[in-house]
Coordinates of C-alpha atoms in Angstrom, one line a residue:
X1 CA -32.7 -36.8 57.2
X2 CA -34.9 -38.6 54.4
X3 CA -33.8 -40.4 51.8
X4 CA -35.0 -40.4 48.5
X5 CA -37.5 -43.8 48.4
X6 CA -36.7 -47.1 47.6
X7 CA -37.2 -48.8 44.9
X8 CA -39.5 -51.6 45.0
X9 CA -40.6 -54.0 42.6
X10 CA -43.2 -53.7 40.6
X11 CA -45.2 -53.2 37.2
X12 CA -43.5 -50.2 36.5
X13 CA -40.2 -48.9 38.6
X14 CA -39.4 -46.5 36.3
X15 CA -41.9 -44.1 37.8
X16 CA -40.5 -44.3 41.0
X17 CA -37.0 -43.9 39.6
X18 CA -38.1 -40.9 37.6
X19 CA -39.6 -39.5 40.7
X20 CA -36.0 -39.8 42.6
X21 CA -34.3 -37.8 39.5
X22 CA -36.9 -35.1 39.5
X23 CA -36.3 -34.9 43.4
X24 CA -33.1 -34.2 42.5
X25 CA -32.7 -32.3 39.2
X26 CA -31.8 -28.6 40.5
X27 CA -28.0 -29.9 41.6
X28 CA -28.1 -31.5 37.7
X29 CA -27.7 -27.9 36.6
X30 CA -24.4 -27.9 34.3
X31 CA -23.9 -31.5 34.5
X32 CA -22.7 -33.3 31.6
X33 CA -25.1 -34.4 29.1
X34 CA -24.4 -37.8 27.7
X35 CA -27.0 -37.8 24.8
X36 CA -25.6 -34.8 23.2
X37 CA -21.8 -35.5 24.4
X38 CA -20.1 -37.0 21.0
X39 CA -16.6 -36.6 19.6
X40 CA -15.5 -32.9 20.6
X41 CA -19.1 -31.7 21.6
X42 CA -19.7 -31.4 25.1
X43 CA -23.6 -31.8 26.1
X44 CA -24.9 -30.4 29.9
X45 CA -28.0 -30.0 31.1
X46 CA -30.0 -26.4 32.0
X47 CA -31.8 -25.7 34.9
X48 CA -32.6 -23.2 37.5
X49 CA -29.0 -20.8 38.3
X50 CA -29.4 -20.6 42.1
X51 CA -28.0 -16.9 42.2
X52 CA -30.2 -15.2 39.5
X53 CA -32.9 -18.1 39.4
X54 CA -32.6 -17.6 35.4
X55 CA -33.7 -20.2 33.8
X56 CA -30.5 -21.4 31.9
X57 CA -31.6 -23.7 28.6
X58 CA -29.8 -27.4 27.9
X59 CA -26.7 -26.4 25.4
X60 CA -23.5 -28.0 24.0
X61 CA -19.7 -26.7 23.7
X62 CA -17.4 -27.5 21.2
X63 CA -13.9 -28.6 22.6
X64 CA -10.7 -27.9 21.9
X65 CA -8.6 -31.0 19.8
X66 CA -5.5 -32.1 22.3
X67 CA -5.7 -30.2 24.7
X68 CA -7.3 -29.6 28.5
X69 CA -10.7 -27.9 28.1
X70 CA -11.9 -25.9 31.6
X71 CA -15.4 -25.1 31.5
X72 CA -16.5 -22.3 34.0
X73 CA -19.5 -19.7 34.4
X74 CA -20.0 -16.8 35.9
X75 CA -22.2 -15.2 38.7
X76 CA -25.0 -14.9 35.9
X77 CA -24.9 -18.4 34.7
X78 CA -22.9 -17.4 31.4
X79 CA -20.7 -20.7 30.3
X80 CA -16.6 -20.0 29.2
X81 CA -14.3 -22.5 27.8
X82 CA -10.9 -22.0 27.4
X83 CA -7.5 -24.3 27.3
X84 CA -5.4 -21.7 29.6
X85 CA -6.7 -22.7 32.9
X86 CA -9.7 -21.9 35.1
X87 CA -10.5 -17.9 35.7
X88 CA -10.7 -16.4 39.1
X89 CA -13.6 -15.3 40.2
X90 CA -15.8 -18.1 37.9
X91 CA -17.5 -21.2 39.2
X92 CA -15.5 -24.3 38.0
X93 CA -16.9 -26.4 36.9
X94 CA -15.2 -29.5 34.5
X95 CA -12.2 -29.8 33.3
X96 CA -11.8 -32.4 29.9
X97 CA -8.8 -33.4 28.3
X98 CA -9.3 -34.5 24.8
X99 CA -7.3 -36.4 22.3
X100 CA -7.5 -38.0 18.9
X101 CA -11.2 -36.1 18.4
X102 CA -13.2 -37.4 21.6
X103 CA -13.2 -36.4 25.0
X104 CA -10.7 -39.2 27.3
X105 CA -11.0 -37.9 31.0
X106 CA -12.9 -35.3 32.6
X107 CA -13.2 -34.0 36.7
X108 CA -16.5 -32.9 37.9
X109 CA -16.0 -29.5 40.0
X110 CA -19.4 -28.7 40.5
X111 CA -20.4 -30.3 43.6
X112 CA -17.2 -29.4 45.7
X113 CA -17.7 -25.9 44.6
X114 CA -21.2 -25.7 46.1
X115 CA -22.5 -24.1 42.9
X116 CA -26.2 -25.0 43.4
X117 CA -26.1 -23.9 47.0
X118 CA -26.4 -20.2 48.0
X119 CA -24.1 -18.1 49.7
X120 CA -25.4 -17.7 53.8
X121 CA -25.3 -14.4 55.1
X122 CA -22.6 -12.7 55.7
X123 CA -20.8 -12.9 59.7
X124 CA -20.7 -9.9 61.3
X125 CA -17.8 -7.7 62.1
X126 CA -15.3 -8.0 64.3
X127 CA -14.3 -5.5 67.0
X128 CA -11.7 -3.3 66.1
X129 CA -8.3 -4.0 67.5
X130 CA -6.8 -1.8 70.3
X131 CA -4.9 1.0 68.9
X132 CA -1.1 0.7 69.2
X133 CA 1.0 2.7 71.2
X134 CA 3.2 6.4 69.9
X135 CA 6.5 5.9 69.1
X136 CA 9.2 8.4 71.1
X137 CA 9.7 11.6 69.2
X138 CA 13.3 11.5 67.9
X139 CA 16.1 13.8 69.9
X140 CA 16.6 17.3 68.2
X141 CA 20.1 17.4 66.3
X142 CA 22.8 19.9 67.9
X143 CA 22.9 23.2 66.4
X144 CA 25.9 24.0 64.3
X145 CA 28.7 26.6 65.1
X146 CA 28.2 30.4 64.2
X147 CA 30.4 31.7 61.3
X148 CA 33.3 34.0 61.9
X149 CA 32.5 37.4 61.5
X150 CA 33.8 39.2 58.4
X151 CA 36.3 42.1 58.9
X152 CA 35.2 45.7 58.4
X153 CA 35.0 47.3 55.2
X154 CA 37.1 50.4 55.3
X155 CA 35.9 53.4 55.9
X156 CA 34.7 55.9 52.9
X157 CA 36.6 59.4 52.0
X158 CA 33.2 60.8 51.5
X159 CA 30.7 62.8 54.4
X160 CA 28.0 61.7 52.7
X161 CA 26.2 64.5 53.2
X162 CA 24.4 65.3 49.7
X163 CA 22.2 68.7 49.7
X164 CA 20.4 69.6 47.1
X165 CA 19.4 72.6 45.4
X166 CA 16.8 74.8 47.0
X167 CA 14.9 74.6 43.4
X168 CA 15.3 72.6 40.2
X169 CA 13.3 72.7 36.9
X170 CA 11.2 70.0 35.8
X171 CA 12.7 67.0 33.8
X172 CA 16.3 68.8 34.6
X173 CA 19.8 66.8 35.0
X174 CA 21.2 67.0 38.6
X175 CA 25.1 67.3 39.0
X176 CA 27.6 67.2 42.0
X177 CA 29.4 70.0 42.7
X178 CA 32.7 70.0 41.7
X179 CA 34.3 71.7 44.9
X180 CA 32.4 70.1 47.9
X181 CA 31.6 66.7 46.2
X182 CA 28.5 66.7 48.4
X183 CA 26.6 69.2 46.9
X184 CA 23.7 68.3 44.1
X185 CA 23.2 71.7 41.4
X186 CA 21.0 72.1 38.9
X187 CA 23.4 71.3 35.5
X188 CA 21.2 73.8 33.7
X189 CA 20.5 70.9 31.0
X190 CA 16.7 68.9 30.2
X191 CA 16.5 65.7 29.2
X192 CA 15.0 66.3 26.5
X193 CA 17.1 68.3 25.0
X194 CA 20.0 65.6 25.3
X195 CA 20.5 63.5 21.8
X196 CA 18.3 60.4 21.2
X197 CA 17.9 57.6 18.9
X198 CA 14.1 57.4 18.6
X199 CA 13.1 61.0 18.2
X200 CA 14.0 63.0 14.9
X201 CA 15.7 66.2 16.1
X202 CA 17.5 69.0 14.6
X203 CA 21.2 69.5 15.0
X204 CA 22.8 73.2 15.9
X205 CA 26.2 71.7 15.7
X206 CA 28.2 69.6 13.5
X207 CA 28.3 66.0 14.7
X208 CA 31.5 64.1 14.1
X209 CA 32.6 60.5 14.4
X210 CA 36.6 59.8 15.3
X211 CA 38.5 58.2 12.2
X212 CA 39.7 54.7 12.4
X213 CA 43.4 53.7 11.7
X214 CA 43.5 53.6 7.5
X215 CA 42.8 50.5 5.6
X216 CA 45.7 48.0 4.7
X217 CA 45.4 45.1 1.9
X218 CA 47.0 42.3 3.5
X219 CA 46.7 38.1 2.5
X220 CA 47.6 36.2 -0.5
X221 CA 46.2 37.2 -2.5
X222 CA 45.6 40.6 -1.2
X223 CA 42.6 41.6 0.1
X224 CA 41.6 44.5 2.3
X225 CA 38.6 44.2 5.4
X226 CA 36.8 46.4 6.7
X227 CA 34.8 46.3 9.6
X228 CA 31.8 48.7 9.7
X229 CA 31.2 48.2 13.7
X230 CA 34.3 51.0 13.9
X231 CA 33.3 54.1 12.1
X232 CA 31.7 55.1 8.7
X233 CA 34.7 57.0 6.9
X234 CA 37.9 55.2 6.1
X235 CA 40.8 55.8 4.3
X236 CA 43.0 53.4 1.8
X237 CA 46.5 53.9 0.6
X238 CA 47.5 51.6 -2.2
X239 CA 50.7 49.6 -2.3
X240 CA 49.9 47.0 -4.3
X241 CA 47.2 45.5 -6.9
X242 CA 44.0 44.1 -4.0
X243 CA 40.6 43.2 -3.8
X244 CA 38.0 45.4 -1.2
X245 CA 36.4 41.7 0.3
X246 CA 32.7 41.6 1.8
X247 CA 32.9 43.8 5.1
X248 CA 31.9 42.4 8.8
X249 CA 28.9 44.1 11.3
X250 CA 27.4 45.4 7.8
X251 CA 24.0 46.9 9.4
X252 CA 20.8 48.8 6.9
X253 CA 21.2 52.1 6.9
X254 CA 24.9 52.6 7.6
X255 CA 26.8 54.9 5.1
X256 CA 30.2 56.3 4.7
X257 CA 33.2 56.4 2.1
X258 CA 36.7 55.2 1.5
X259 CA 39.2 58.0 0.4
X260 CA 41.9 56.1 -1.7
X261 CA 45.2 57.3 -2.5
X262 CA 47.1 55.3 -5.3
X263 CA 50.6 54.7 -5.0
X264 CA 52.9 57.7 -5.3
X265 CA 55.1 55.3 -7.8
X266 CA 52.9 53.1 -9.6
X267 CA 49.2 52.9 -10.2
X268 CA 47.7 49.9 -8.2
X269 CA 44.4 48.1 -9.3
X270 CA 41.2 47.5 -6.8
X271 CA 38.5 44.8 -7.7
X272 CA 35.3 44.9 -5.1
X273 CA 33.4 41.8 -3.7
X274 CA 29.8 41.3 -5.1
X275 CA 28.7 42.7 -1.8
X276 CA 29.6 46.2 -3.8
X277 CA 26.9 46.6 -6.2
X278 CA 27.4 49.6 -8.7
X279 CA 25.6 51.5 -11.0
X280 CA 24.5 49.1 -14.5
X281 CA 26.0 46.6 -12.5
X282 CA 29.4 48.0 -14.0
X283 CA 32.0 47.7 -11.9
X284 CA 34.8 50.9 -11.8
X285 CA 38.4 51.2 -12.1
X286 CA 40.8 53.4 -9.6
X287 CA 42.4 56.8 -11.6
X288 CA 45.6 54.7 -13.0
X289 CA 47.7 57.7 -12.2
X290 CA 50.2 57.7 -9.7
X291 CA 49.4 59.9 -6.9
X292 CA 45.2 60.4 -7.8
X293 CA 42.5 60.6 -5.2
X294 CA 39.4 59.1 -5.5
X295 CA 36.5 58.9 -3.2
X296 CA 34.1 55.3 -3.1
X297 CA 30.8 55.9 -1.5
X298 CA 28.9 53.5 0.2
X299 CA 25.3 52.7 1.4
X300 CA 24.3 49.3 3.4
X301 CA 21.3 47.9 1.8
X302 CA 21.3 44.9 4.1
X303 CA 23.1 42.0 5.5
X304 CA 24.1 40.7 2.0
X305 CA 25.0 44.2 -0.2
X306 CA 25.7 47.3 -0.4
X307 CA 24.7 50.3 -3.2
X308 CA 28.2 52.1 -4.7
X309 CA 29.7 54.6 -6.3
X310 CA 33.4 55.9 -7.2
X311 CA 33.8 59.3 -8.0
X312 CA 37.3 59.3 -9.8
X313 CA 40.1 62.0 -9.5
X314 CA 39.1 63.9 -6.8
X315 CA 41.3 67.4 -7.4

């Protein structure tokens, strides 16, 4: 290979020195700068960046006080410093410690790095390996035991042979015959005539509710419940002075009566539970005769109370 030429002496060596740097500028590119290098300023020279040929200008960075400055570009020529340590996939190149305000050491990683040389082309690919035997298809487990068999159900009193009626009428209730038990007849009834909660009908017959077991006042103090989920008509006996409390299940729309008796001996008292709201918002007194009858009506408002009235002495 050539070298760069000699230098001889003569009237003026410098230009045959200046001619040997110029041969070699491009691999200055990055280099440090001693001119502009002072204190915590770091000089370096521009040049030519080999893999986007920009033309990257001569610059300065300012350094980090105490600490271990990397200085590092990337694959467009853009500088970094930081005091962390160098980043992957950047070209190093220095690394410079400083303390006191100047720079002490530095380590030149440009030229081992080969960041003024271009990449070669790339190899080309290698065969693909052999492809590598199929493993043995595992054994099939062992089937398990059949379950016992359940016993027989026993047999049913019925034939089970249902025959209907040689005619019906449309929307018409089937029943079985009483007799045979295997005979469907027509039970002479329509559905729609049956009683339902979402259609207003009119009744031919009187429709009555059974009576639930009378009312007792019971606690201390006395008090008597009632529970509006068992019927809408009650009846009350006093035996001693008590207090009609809230009622439970109270549902809108429910109404009824209490019949109270008073004591056959002595005239009992009965205050009400603001759940009973009366008429003025005056609340009544029982007949205080011994023996009277009266009747308290009732209408469920809602949850929370009820609209009342006592009609007194009931003869």
């Amino acid at each position: 290979m050539s070298r760069l030429q000699t230098i001889n002496a003569s009237a003026s060596p410098e230009v045959q020195i200046n001619e040997n740097f110029d041969a070699v500028a491009p691999n200055a590119l990055f280099a440090r700068k001693a001119p502009t290098t002072a204190g915590l300023t770091w000089g370096y020279y521009g040049g030519i960046f080999p893999q986007t040929y920009a033309n990257i200008a001569d610059g300065t960075l300012t350094l980090a006080d105490g600490s271990t400055n990397y200085i590092e570009c990337d694959d467009a020529g853009v500088l970094y410093q930081n005091t962390s340590g160098f980043t992957g996939g950047r070209w190093r190149l220095y690394s410079v410690i400083t303390a006191g305000g100047v720079v002490t050491a530095y380590t030149d990683f440009r030229t081992t790095l080969g960041i003024n040389t271009l990449a070669g082309p790339a190899g080309p690919t290698g065969p693909a390996g052999p492809t590598g035997p199929t493993g043995p298809t595992g054994a099939t487990g062992a089937t398990g035991a059949t379950g016992a068999t359940g016993p027989t159900g026993a047999t049913g009193s019925g034939s089970g042979n249902i025959v209907g009626p040689s005619s019906s009428t449309d929307g018409g209730i089937a029943l079985f015959d009483g007799v045979t038990g295997t005979l469907l007849k027509d039970a002479g009834v329509l559905l729609a005539a049956l009683a339902q909660l979402g259609v207003v009908q009119s009744w031919t017959k009187a429709q009555r509710g059974t009576a639930p077991a009378g009312l007792v006042s019971i606690g201390s103090p006395p008090a008597i419940a009632i529970d509006l989920d068992t019927g809408n008509n009650f009846t009350l006996t006093m035996t001693e002075n008590s207090t009609l409390s809230e009622p439970s299940n109270p549902v809108q729309g429910q109404s009824g009566c209490i019949v109270i008796t008073q004591d056959a001996a002595t005239p009992r008292t009965l205050a009400f539970d603001t759940f009973w709201k009366f008429p003025g918002g005056t609340v009544p007194t029982l007949t205080a005769t011994a023996g009277a009858v009266d009747v308290f009506t009732y209408y469920i408002e809602s949850a929370t109370r009820a609209t009342c009235a006592l009609l007194k002495d009931v003869k």
